[in-house]
Amino acid sequence: MRQMLLTCQCRDRRLLRHITSDRTSLWLERCRSSLFGIVAMAAFLGASVGEAGASGVTVLPNAVSYEYFGLNFAINIATSSSVGTLNYTGDPGCGGTCTATTSLGSDPSVSLNVNEVTFQNTSGGFAEAELGYYVEYVNTPGTYTVVLHSGDTLSVPFSPAFPSAGQAYLGFGPAGSDTTSINNFNQIIFQDTDCVDGCRTGVGNFLSPMPLPTNQSVQMVANTPYFVQTWVTISPAPSGLQLSGMVDPTFTTNTGGTFIFSPGITGVGPSVPEPATWVTMLLGFAGLGFVGYRKAKGAVLSAS
């Protein structure tokens, strides 16, 4: 009897060690799987938010603007240097809607509406809406090709008796050091102008004006501030006709990275993740899939 009890106790201890060993192995396996899952998820999250975190580090200078009405050969003048709308509607020399608008947000643009009538036997004059802002392309150091999308509309009906003129302009290049200037270029690497019934001499391609390009490839050095300048001008005649113009630039890229802008401007155009980011994301997903496979396999073995 004593021998049988000792034999049973030995078997019980071996069984206990076997059970304990299995539980320990299962616990270690779960730890390894969880750790792998955490690493994979961290890699995925790092790929997703890494660039966004980097873009939040730099704060670019504020946008600058200028809005002007000088109708009736500048007898009646109104100006503003605050982003928004200068409303000259109802004032002397305006026979309809007269507004000069600069906008930020997700769609930075300039627009101008003029309707001039004779006032105190005078006519002619000038109106303008101008905006300058900053953009930076955040990516690993290097020079990248990005696409500057722009478009303009100039509605300046021709009248032989009352000739008016309109012009739209877009300039782009590395920023200078005077952040209070609306012409803060260190260098202009791209500029274009579109005109109706005459261009301002010396501005862009004034000798052969054409609509601003829809897709213009430009080079940007990563993590370097660039300046965008855009304006619309109209030299009205007292025709009583409604004249208008607008310029609306945006940026896109297929080389990864992201764009940041002056405060008040949100993302303008999408950015596509770069190849290295895709690889990291795919590795993260593969890791999560492997974790799921190991857990499923373990569940089948336990059931059997």
mmCIF file of N, CA, C and O in Angstrom, residues 113-208:
data_model
loop_
_atom_site.group_PDB
_atom_site.id
_atom_site.type_symbol
_atom_site.label_atom_id
_atom_site.label_comp_id
_atom_site.label_asym_id
_atom_site.label_seq_id
_atom_site.Cartn_x
_atom_site.Cartn_y
_atom_site.Cartn_z
ATOM 1 N N ASN A 113 -14.192 92.414 -57.575
ATOM 2 C CA ASN A 113 -15.399 92.812 -58.301
ATOM 3 C C ASN A 113 -15.448 94.333 -58.379
ATOM 4 O O ASN A 113 -15.315 95.016 -57.345
ATOM 5 N N VAL A 114 -15.651 94.856 -59.568
ATOM 6 C CA VAL A 114 -15.654 96.303 -59.778
ATOM 7 C C VAL A 114 -16.775 96.670 -60.746
ATOM 8 O O VAL A 114 -16.979 95.980 -61.757
ATOM 9 N N ASN A 115 -17.464 97.747 -60.451
ATOM 10 C CA ASN A 115 -18.458 98.324 -61.354
ATOM 11 C C ASN A 115 -18.356 99.835 -61.201
ATOM 12 O O ASN A 115 -18.871 100.406 -60.239
ATOM 13 N N GLU A 116 -17.681 100.467 -62.137
ATOM 14 C CA GLU A 116 -17.416 101.906 -62.003
ATOM 15 C C GLU A 116 -18.388 102.729 -62.834
ATOM 16 O O GLU A 116 -18.755 102.347 -63.955
ATOM 17 N N VAL A 117 -18.778 103.851 -62.264
ATOM 18 C CA VAL A 117 -19.589 104.839 -62.967
ATOM 19 C C VAL A 117 -18.920 106.204 -62.787
ATOM 20 O O VAL A 117 -18.089 106.401 -61.895
ATOM 21 N N THR A 118 -19.270 107.112 -63.644
ATOM 22 C CA THR A 118 -18.698 108.462 -63.572
ATOM 23 C C THR A 118 -19.121 109.138 -62.275
ATOM 24 O O THR A 118 -20.273 109.053 -61.841
ATOM 25 N N PHE A 119 -18.180 109.796 -61.650
ATOM 26 C CA PHE A 119 -18.443 110.534 -60.417
ATOM 27 C C PHE A 119 -17.723 111.879 -60.508
ATOM 28 O O PHE A 119 -16.508 111.931 -60.738
ATOM 29 N N GLN A 120 -18.484 112.957 -60.343
ATOM 30 C CA GLN A 120 -17.941 114.307 -60.429
ATOM 31 C C GLN A 120 -17.141 114.505 -61.723
ATOM 32 O O GLN A 120 -16.028 115.027 -61.718
ATOM 33 N N ASN A 121 -17.743 114.040 -62.813
ATOM 34 C CA ASN A 121 -17.175 114.192 -64.154
ATOM 35 C C ASN A 121 -15.828 113.501 -64.332
ATOM 36 O O ASN A 121 -15.075 113.857 -65.250
ATOM 37 N N THR A 122 -15.506 112.524 -63.489
ATOM 38 C CA THR A 122 -14.249 111.788 -63.639
ATOM 39 C C THR A 122 -14.536 110.287 -63.730
ATOM 40 O O THR A 122 -15.578 109.810 -63.272
ATOM 41 N N SER A 123 -13.591 109.589 -64.320
ATOM 42 C CA SER A 123 -13.733 108.142 -64.460
ATOM 43 C C SER A 123 -12.342 107.519 -64.487
ATOM 44 O O SER A 123 -11.326 108.218 -64.392
ATOM 45 N N GLY A 124 -12.312 106.206 -64.696
ATOM 46 C CA GLY A 124 -11.025 105.514 -64.685
ATOM 47 C C GLY A 124 -10.598 105.190 -63.265
ATOM 48 O O GLY A 124 -11.338 105.358 -62.302
ATOM 49 N N GLY A 125 -9.384 104.728 -63.126
ATOM 50 C CA GLY A 125 -8.883 104.380 -61.798
ATOM 51 C C GLY A 125 -8.321 102.969 -61.765
ATOM 52 O O GLY A 125 -7.949 102.400 -62.794
ATOM 53 N N PHE A 126 -8.341 102.375 -60.560
ATOM 54 C CA PHE A 126 -7.616 101.118 -60.365
ATOM 55 C C PHE A 126 -8.156 100.418 -59.129
ATOM 56 O O PHE A 126 -8.515 101.057 -58.128
ATOM 57 N N ALA A 127 -8.224 99.078 -59.182
ATOM 58 C CA ALA A 127 -8.627 98.280 -58.021
ATOM 59 C C ALA A 127 -7.764 97.023 -57.979
ATOM 60 O O ALA A 127 -7.356 96.501 -59.028
ATOM 61 N N GLU A 128 -7.508 96.533 -56.748
ATOM 62 C CA GLU A 128 -6.584 95.402 -56.621
ATOM 63 C C GLU A 128 -6.908 94.580 -55.383
ATOM 64 O O GLU A 128 -7.324 95.106 -54.341
ATOM 65 N N ALA A 129 -6.689 93.258 -55.491
ATOM 66 C CA ALA A 129 -6.705 92.339 -54.343
ATOM 67 C C ALA A 129 -5.442 91.504 -54.435
ATOM 68 O O ALA A 129 -5.186 90.858 -55.457
ATOM 69 N N GLU A 130 -4.612 91.510 -53.376
ATOM 70 C CA GLU A 130 -3.310 90.834 -53.415
ATOM 71 C C GLU A 130 -3.084 90.061 -52.127
ATOM 72 O O GLU A 130 -3.386 90.537 -51.026
ATOM 73 N N LEU A 131 -2.540 88.858 -52.266
ATOM 74 C CA LEU A 131 -2.299 87.993 -51.118
ATOM 75 C C LEU A 131 -0.924 87.351 -51.232
ATOM 76 O O LEU A 131 -0.518 86.901 -52.303
ATOM 77 N N GLY A 132 -0.197 87.321 -50.119
ATOM 78 C CA GLY A 132 1.076 86.618 -50.035
ATOM 79 C C GLY A 132 1.059 85.689 -48.833
ATOM 80 O O GLY A 132 0.644 86.081 -47.738
ATOM 81 N N TYR A 133 1.495 84.452 -49.023
ATOM 82 C CA TYR A 133 1.537 83.513 -47.900
ATOM 83 C C TYR A 133 2.695 82.539 -48.078
ATOM 84 O O TYR A 133 3.338 82.499 -49.134
ATOM 85 N N TYR A 134 2.943 81.742 -47.037
ATOM 86 C CA TYR A 134 4.118 80.862 -47.003
ATOM 87 C C TYR A 134 3.691 79.398 -47.046
ATOM 88 O O TYR A 134 2.648 79.016 -46.512
ATOM 89 N N VAL A 135 4.541 78.599 -47.678
ATOM 90 C CA VAL A 135 4.311 77.163 -47.749
ATOM 91 C C VAL A 135 5.654 76.459 -47.593
ATOM 92 O O VAL A 135 6.687 76.971 -48.045
ATOM 93 N N GLU A 136 5.630 75.329 -46.901
ATOM 94 C CA GLU A 136 6.848 74.542 -46.706
ATOM 95 C C GLU A 136 6.511 73.073 -46.947
ATOM 96 O O GLU A 136 5.456 72.587 -46.523
ATOM 97 N N TYR A 137 7.415 72.382 -47.623
ATOM 98 C CA TYR A 137 7.223 70.965 -47.899
ATOM 99 C C TYR A 137 8.063 70.161 -46.906
ATOM 100 O O TYR A 137 9.293 70.235 -46.921
ATOM 101 N N VAL A 138 7.394 69.419 -46.024
ATOM 102 C CA VAL A 138 8.068 68.679 -44.953
ATOM 103 C C VAL A 138 8.320 67.251 -45.416
ATOM 104 O O VAL A 138 7.388 66.501 -45.728
ATOM 105 N N ASN A 139 9.596 66.888 -45.475
ATOM 106 C CA ASN A 139 9.987 65.544 -45.878
ATOM 107 C C ASN A 139 11.443 65.354 -45.478
ATOM 108 O O ASN A 139 12.077 66.259 -44.912
ATOM 109 N N THR A 140 11.999 64.183 -45.748
ATOM 110 C CA THR A 140 13.424 63.984 -45.505
ATOM 111 C C THR A 140 14.204 64.944 -46.391
ATOM 112 O O THR A 140 13.745 65.321 -47.472
ATOM 113 N N PRO A 141 15.394 65.387 -45.964
ATOM 114 C CA PRO A 141 16.140 66.394 -46.728
ATOM 115 C C PRO A 141 16.333 65.993 -48.186
ATOM 116 O O PRO A 141 16.573 64.832 -48.515
ATOM 117 N N GLY A 142 16.206 66.981 -49.058
ATOM 118 C CA GLY A 142 16.361 66.744 -50.490
ATOM 119 C C GLY A 142 15.534 67.727 -51.279
ATOM 120 O O GLY A 142 14.834 68.583 -50.726
ATOM 121 N N THR A 143 15.605 67.628 -52.591
ATOM 122 C CA THR A 143 14.832 68.466 -53.497
ATOM 123 C C THR A 143 13.779 67.607 -54.182
ATOM 124 O O THR A 143 14.081 66.526 -54.700
ATOM 125 N N TYR A 144 12.552 68.075 -54.170
ATOM 126 C CA TYR A 144 11.432 67.292 -54.668
ATOM 127 C C TYR A 144 10.652 68.078 -55.720
ATOM 128 O O TYR A 144 10.618 69.311 -55.699
ATOM 129 N N THR A 145 10.008 67.336 -56.601
ATOM 130 C CA THR A 145 9.105 67.930 -57.571
ATOM 131 C C THR A 145 7.690 67.897 -57.017
ATOM 132 O O THR A 145 7.178 66.827 -56.660
ATOM 133 N N VAL A 146 7.065 69.055 -56.916
ATOM 134 C CA VAL A 146 5.670 69.138 -56.505
ATOM 135 C C VAL A 146 4.908 69.836 -57.625
ATOM 136 O O VAL A 146 5.501 70.412 -58.539
ATOM 137 N N VAL A 147 3.601 69.771 -57.545
ATOM 138 C CA VAL A 147 2.770 70.351 -58.600
ATOM 139 C C VAL A 147 1.994 71.528 -58.029
ATOM 140 O O VAL A 147 1.288 71.401 -57.022
ATOM 141 N N LEU A 148 2.164 72.669 -58.684
ATOM 142 C CA LEU A 148 1.430 73.889 -58.342
ATOM 143 C C LEU A 148 0.249 74.001 -59.308
ATOM 144 O O LEU A 148 0.436 74.144 -60.515
ATOM 145 N N HIS A 149 -0.939 73.869 -58.749
ATOM 146 C CA HIS A 149 -2.156 73.987 -59.554
ATOM 147 C C HIS A 149 -2.706 75.400 -59.398
ATOM 148 O O HIS A 149 -2.798 75.913 -58.284
ATOM 149 N N SER A 150 -3.054 76.004 -60.484
ATOM 150 C CA SER A 150 -3.603 77.350 -60.413
ATOM 151 C C SER A 150 -4.627 77.542 -61.520
ATOM 152 O O SER A 150 -4.651 76.811 -62.507
ATOM 153 N N GLY A 151 -5.444 78.498 -61.320
ATOM 154 C CA GLY A 151 -6.422 78.851 -62.329
ATOM 155 C C GLY A 151 -6.861 80.275 -62.089
ATOM 156 O O GLY A 151 -6.801 80.767 -60.960
ATOM 157 N N ASP A 152 -7.246 80.944 -63.127
ATOM 158 C CA ASP A 152 -7.722 82.310 -62.969
ATOM 159 C C ASP A 152 -8.938 82.530 -63.842
ATOM 160 O O ASP A 152 -9.120 81.860 -64.866
ATOM 161 N N THR A 153 -9.767 83.439 -63.412
ATOM 162 C CA THR A 153 -10.893 83.887 -64.227
ATOM 163 C C THR A 153 -10.854 85.399 -64.310
ATOM 164 O O THR A 153 -10.656 86.072 -63.293
ATOM 165 N N LEU A 154 -10.983 85.923 -65.509
ATOM 166 C CA LEU A 154 -11.029 87.364 -65.733
ATOM 167 C C LEU A 154 -12.255 87.662 -66.594
ATOM 168 O O LEU A 154 -12.307 87.292 -67.770
ATOM 169 N N SER A 155 -13.231 88.268 -65.981
ATOM 170 C CA SER A 155 -14.438 88.657 -66.703
ATOM 171 C C SER A 155 -14.429 90.172 -66.857
ATOM 172 O O SER A 155 -14.872 90.913 -65.969
ATOM 173 N N VAL A 156 -13.862 90.610 -67.977
ATOM 174 C CA VAL A 156 -13.722 92.046 -68.253
ATOM 175 C C VAL A 156 -14.276 92.287 -69.658
ATOM 176 O O VAL A 156 -13.537 92.278 -70.649
ATOM 177 N N PRO A 157 -15.585 92.459 -69.762
ATOM 178 C CA PRO A 157 -16.192 92.649 -71.083
ATOM 179 C C PRO A 157 -15.589 93.849 -71.816
ATOM 180 O O PRO A 157 -15.351 94.912 -71.219
ATOM 181 N N PHE A 158 -15.349 93.642 -73.113
ATOM 182 C CA PHE A 158 -14.752 94.711 -73.911
ATOM 183 C C PHE A 158 -15.838 95.679 -74.368
ATOM 184 O O PHE A 158 -16.896 95.287 -74.853
ATOM 185 N N SER A 159 -15.531 96.945 -74.196
ATOM 186 C CA SER A 159 -16.433 97.991 -74.666
ATOM 187 C C SER A 159 -15.593 99.044 -75.376
ATOM 188 O O SER A 159 -14.752 99.697 -74.747
ATOM 189 N N PRO A 160 -15.762 99.202 -76.712
ATOM 190 C CA PRO A 160 -14.937 100.188 -77.439
ATOM 191 C C PRO A 160 -15.047 101.593 -76.851
ATOM 192 O O PRO A 160 -14.058 102.338 -76.814
ATOM 193 N N ALA A 161 -16.227 101.938 -76.400
ATOM 194 C CA ALA A 161 -16.407 103.286 -75.858
ATOM 195 C C ALA A 161 -15.829 103.416 -74.452
ATOM 196 O O ALA A 161 -15.385 104.503 -74.056
ATOM 197 N N PHE A 162 -15.798 102.292 -73.713
ATOM 198 C CA PHE A 162 -15.324 102.325 -72.332
ATOM 199 C C PHE A 162 -14.349 101.158 -72.115
ATOM 200 O O PHE A 162 -14.701 100.145 -71.502
ATOM 201 N N PRO A 163 -13.139 101.243 -72.652
ATOM 202 C CA PRO A 163 -12.192 100.116 -72.533
ATOM 203 C C PRO A 163 -11.693 99.936 -71.100
ATOM 204 O O PRO A 163 -11.249 100.886 -70.456
ATOM 205 N N SER A 164 -11.781 98.716 -70.613
ATOM 206 C CA SER A 164 -11.257 98.352 -69.296
ATOM 207 C C SER A 164 -10.180 97.295 -69.480
ATOM 208 O O SER A 164 -10.057 96.683 -70.546
ATOM 209 N N ALA A 165 -9.397 97.078 -68.445
ATOM 210 C CA ALA A 165 -8.330 96.072 -68.499
ATOM 211 C C ALA A 165 -8.292 95.303 -67.187
ATOM 212 O O ALA A 165 -8.573 95.844 -66.115
ATOM 213 N N GLY A 166 -7.926 94.006 -67.279
ATOM 214 C CA GLY A 166 -7.796 93.172 -66.091
ATOM 215 C C GLY A 166 -6.563 92.304 -66.180
ATOM 216 O O GLY A 166 -6.104 91.962 -67.280
ATOM 217 N N GLN A 167 -6.004 91.950 -65.028
ATOM 218 C CA GLN A 167 -4.787 91.139 -65.014
ATOM 219 C C GLN A 167 -4.763 90.263 -63.769
ATOM 220 O O GLN A 167 -5.145 90.690 -62.669
ATOM 221 N N ALA A 168 -4.310 89.016 -63.947
ATOM 222 C CA ALA A 168 -4.130 88.070 -62.843
ATOM 223 C C ALA A 168 -2.676 87.624 -62.824
ATOM 224 O O ALA A 168 -2.062 87.446 -63.879
ATOM 225 N N TYR A 169 -2.141 87.393 -61.628
ATOM 226 C CA TYR A 169 -0.709 87.063 -61.495
ATOM 227 C C TYR A 169 -0.515 86.018 -60.415
ATOM 228 O O TYR A 169 -1.214 85.997 -59.386
ATOM 229 N N LEU A 170 0.495 85.146 -60.635
ATOM 230 C CA LEU A 170 0.913 84.165 -59.630
ATOM 231 C C LEU A 170 2.426 84.045 -59.668
ATOM 232 O O LEU A 170 3.017 83.845 -60.736
ATOM 233 N N GLY A 171 3.076 84.203 -58.505
ATOM 234 C CA GLY A 171 4.518 84.045 -58.384
ATOM 235 C C GLY A 171 4.856 83.101 -57.246
ATOM 236 O O GLY A 171 4.121 83.013 -56.246
ATOM 237 N N PHE A 172 6.002 82.389 -57.377
ATOM 238 C CA PHE A 172 6.370 81.368 -56.386
ATOM 239 C C PHE A 172 7.886 81.262 -56.328
ATOM 240 O O PHE A 172 8.568 81.278 -57.363
ATOM 241 N N GLY A 173 8.433 81.166 -55.112
ATOM 242 C CA GLY A 173 9.867 80.995 -54.959
ATOM 243 C C GLY A 173 10.283 80.978 -53.501
ATOM 244 O O GLY A 173 9.465 81.215 -52.602
ATOM 245 N N PRO A 174 11.563 80.676 -53.222
ATOM 246 C CA PRO A 174 12.062 80.688 -51.841
ATOM 247 C C PRO A 174 11.797 82.034 -51.178
ATOM 248 O O PRO A 174 11.952 83.085 -51.797
ATOM 249 N N ALA A 175 11.402 81.978 -49.907
ATOM 250 C CA ALA A 175 11.030 83.193 -49.191
ATOM 251 C C ALA A 175 12.252 84.001 -48.793
ATOM 252 O O ALA A 175 13.332 83.461 -48.548
ATOM 253 N N GLY A 176 12.056 85.317 -48.722
ATOM 254 C CA GLY A 176 13.082 86.219 -48.230
ATOM 255 C C GLY A 176 12.985 86.380 -46.721
ATOM 256 O O GLY A 176 12.331 85.590 -46.024
ATOM 257 N N SER A 177 13.610 87.435 -46.214
ATOM 258 C CA SER A 177 13.697 87.627 -44.758
ATOM 259 C C SER A 177 12.707 88.657 -44.222
ATOM 260 O O SER A 177 12.493 88.733 -43.009
ATOM 261 N N ASP A 178 12.082 89.450 -45.087
ATOM 262 C CA ASP A 178 11.174 90.502 -44.635
ATOM 263 C C ASP A 178 9.745 89.973 -44.626
ATOM 264 O O ASP A 178 9.019 90.054 -45.622
ATOM 265 N N THR A 179 9.325 89.435 -43.492
ATOM 266 C CA THR A 179 8.023 88.786 -43.420
ATOM 267 C C THR A 179 6.865 89.777 -43.432
ATOM 268 O O THR A 179 5.708 89.370 -43.491
ATOM 269 N N THR A 180 7.162 91.073 -43.372
ATOM 270 C CA THR A 180 6.096 92.082 -43.463
ATOM 271 C C THR A 180 5.832 92.486 -44.911
ATOM 272 O O THR A 180 4.854 93.190 -45.190
ATOM 273 N N SER A 181 6.692 92.050 -45.819
ATOM 274 C CA SER A 181 6.568 92.453 -47.223
ATOM 275 C C SER A 181 5.614 91.531 -47.971
ATOM 276 O O SER A 181 5.619 90.311 -47.769
ATOM 277 N N ILE A 182 4.835 92.094 -48.869
ATOM 278 C CA ILE A 182 3.949 91.299 -49.704
ATOM 279 C C ILE A 182 4.664 90.827 -50.959
ATOM 280 O O ILE A 182 4.078 90.168 -51.814
ATOM 281 N N ASN A 183 5.950 91.153 -51.039
ATOM 282 C CA ASN A 183 6.787 90.728 -52.159
ATOM 283 C C ASN A 183 8.050 90.052 -51.617
ATOM 284 O O ASN A 183 9.158 90.301 -52.077
ATOM 285 N N ASN A 184 7.875 89.174 -50.620
ATOM 286 C CA ASN A 184 8.995 88.635 -49.862
ATOM 287 C C ASN A 184 9.627 87.421 -50.549
ATOM 288 O O ASN A 184 9.574 86.297 -50.050
ATOM 289 N N PHE A 185 10.229 87.667 -51.695
ATOM 290 C CA PHE A 185 10.928 86.607 -52.422
ATOM 291 C C PHE A 185 12.435 86.744 -52.231
ATOM 292 O O PHE A 185 12.987 87.848 -52.336
ATOM 293 N N ASN A 186 13.086 85.625 -51.973
ATOM 294 C CA ASN A 186 14.531 85.577 -52.113
ATOM 295 C C ASN A 186 14.885 85.364 -53.579
ATOM 296 O O ASN A 186 15.879 85.865 -54.088
ATOM 297 N N GLN A 187 14.006 84.619 -54.258
ATOM 298 C CA GLN A 187 14.144 84.363 -55.690
ATOM 299 C C GLN A 187 12.793 83.904 -56.219
ATOM 300 O O GLN A 187 12.071 83.167 -55.549
ATOM 301 N N ILE A 188 12.426 84.340 -57.407
ATOM 302 C CA ILE A 188 11.194 83.881 -58.044
ATOM 303 C C ILE A 188 11.566 82.776 -59.026
ATOM 304 O O ILE A 188 12.315 83.008 -59.975
ATOM 305 N N ILE A 189 11.068 81.572 -58.769
ATOM 306 C CA ILE A 189 11.406 80.454 -59.665
ATOM 307 C C ILE A 189 10.269 80.153 -60.641
ATOM 308 O O ILE A 189 10.459 79.423 -61.610
ATOM 309 N N PHE A 190 9.090 80.686 -60.358
ATOM 310 C CA PHE A 190 7.991 80.554 -61.307
ATOM 311 C C PHE A 190 7.075 81.765 -61.179
ATOM 312 O O PHE A 190 6.751 82.204 -60.076
ATOM 313 N N GLN A 191 6.663 82.311 -62.331
ATOM 314 C CA GLN A 191 5.660 83.361 -62.344
ATOM 315 C C GLN A 191 4.921 83.333 -63.676
ATOM 316 O O GLN A 191 5.473 82.946 -64.704
ATOM 317 N N ASP A 192 3.678 83.725 -63.624
ATOM 318 C CA ASP A 192 2.851 83.736 -64.824
ATOM 319 C C ASP A 192 1.785 84.802 -64.654
ATOM 320 O O ASP A 192 1.381 85.118 -63.522
ATOM 321 N N THR A 193 1.327 85.349 -65.768
ATOM 322 C CA THR A 193 0.297 86.364 -65.719
ATOM 323 C C THR A 193 -0.675 86.178 -66.874
ATOM 324 O O THR A 193 -0.312 85.696 -67.950
ATOM 325 N N ASP A 194 -1.909 86.527 -66.612
ATOM 326 C CA ASP A 194 -2.965 86.490 -67.616
ATOM 327 C C ASP A 194 -3.576 87.879 -67.689
ATOM 328 O O ASP A 194 -3.750 88.538 -66.649
ATOM 329 N N CYS A 195 -3.884 88.323 -68.892
ATOM 330 C CA CYS A 195 -4.351 89.697 -69.068
ATOM 331 C C CYS A 195 -5.520 89.774 -70.029
ATOM 332 O O CYS A 195 -5.658 88.940 -70.929
ATOM 333 N N VAL A 196 -6.342 90.777 -69.828
ATOM 334 C CA VAL A 196 -7.404 91.123 -70.763
ATOM 335 C C VAL A 196 -7.245 92.595 -71.119
ATOM 336 O O VAL A 196 -7.235 93.456 -70.235
ATOM 337 N N ASP A 197 -7.044 92.866 -72.416
ATOM 338 C CA ASP A 197 -6.918 94.234 -72.920
ATOM 339 C C ASP A 197 -5.726 94.972 -72.327
ATOM 340 O O ASP A 197 -5.828 96.140 -71.932
ATOM 341 N N GLY A 198 -4.583 94.266 -72.222
ATOM 342 C CA GLY A 198 -3.356 94.940 -71.814
ATOM 343 C C GLY A 198 -2.803 94.445 -70.502
ATOM 344 O O GLY A 198 -3.553 94.156 -69.566
ATOM 345 N N CYS A 199 -1.446 94.336 -70.451
ATOM 346 C CA CYS A 199 -0.745 93.867 -69.252
ATOM 347 C C CYS A 199 0.096 94.989 -68.662
ATOM 348 O O CYS A 199 0.548 95.896 -69.372
ATOM 349 N N ARG A 200 0.336 94.870 -67.371
ATOM 350 C CA ARG A 200 1.275 95.771 -66.710
ATOM 351 C C ARG A 200 2.688 95.424 -67.177
ATOM 352 O O ARG A 200 3.136 94.275 -67.082
ATOM 353 N N THR A 201 3.403 96.379 -67.697
ATOM 354 C CA THR A 201 4.728 96.144 -68.267
ATOM 355 C C THR A 201 5.692 95.588 -67.224
ATOM 356 O O THR A 201 5.746 96.062 -66.093
ATOM 357 N N GLY A 202 6.455 94.547 -67.638
ATOM 358 C CA GLY A 202 7.501 93.999 -66.778
ATOM 359 C C GLY A 202 7.035 92.963 -65.789
ATOM 360 O O GLY A 202 7.812 92.514 -64.951
ATOM 361 N N VAL A 203 5.781 92.550 -65.865
ATOM 362 C CA VAL A 203 5.241 91.586 -64.904
ATOM 363 C C VAL A 203 5.088 90.232 -65.586
ATOM 364 O O VAL A 203 4.278 90.070 -66.501
ATOM 365 N N GLY A 204 5.877 89.254 -65.127
ATOM 366 C CA GLY A 204 5.749 87.902 -65.655
ATOM 367 C C GLY A 204 5.902 87.859 -67.166
ATOM 368 O O GLY A 204 6.735 88.559 -67.756
ATOM 369 N N ASN A 205 5.073 87.057 -67.785
ATOM 370 C CA ASN A 205 5.096 86.915 -69.239
ATOM 371 C C ASN A 205 4.153 87.936 -69.887
ATOM 372 O O ASN A 205 3.263 87.585 -70.654
ATOM 373 N N PHE A 206 4.356 89.208 -69.566
ATOM 374 C CA PHE A 206 3.412 90.245 -70.002
ATOM 375 C C PHE A 206 3.362 90.406 -71.516
ATOM 376 O O PHE A 206 2.382 90.913 -72.066
ATOM 377 N N LEU A 207 4.437 89.979 -72.207
ATOM 378 C CA LEU A 207 4.450 90.096 -73.664
ATOM 379 C C LEU A 207 3.621 89.008 -74.331
ATOM 380 O O LEU A 207 3.182 89.164 -75.474
ATOM 381 N N SER A 208 3.433 87.899 -73.666
ATOM 382 C CA SER A 208 2.633 86.796 -74.219
ATOM 383 C C SER A 208 1.781 86.194 -73.110
ATOM 384 O O SER A 208 2.000 85.055 -72.686
#
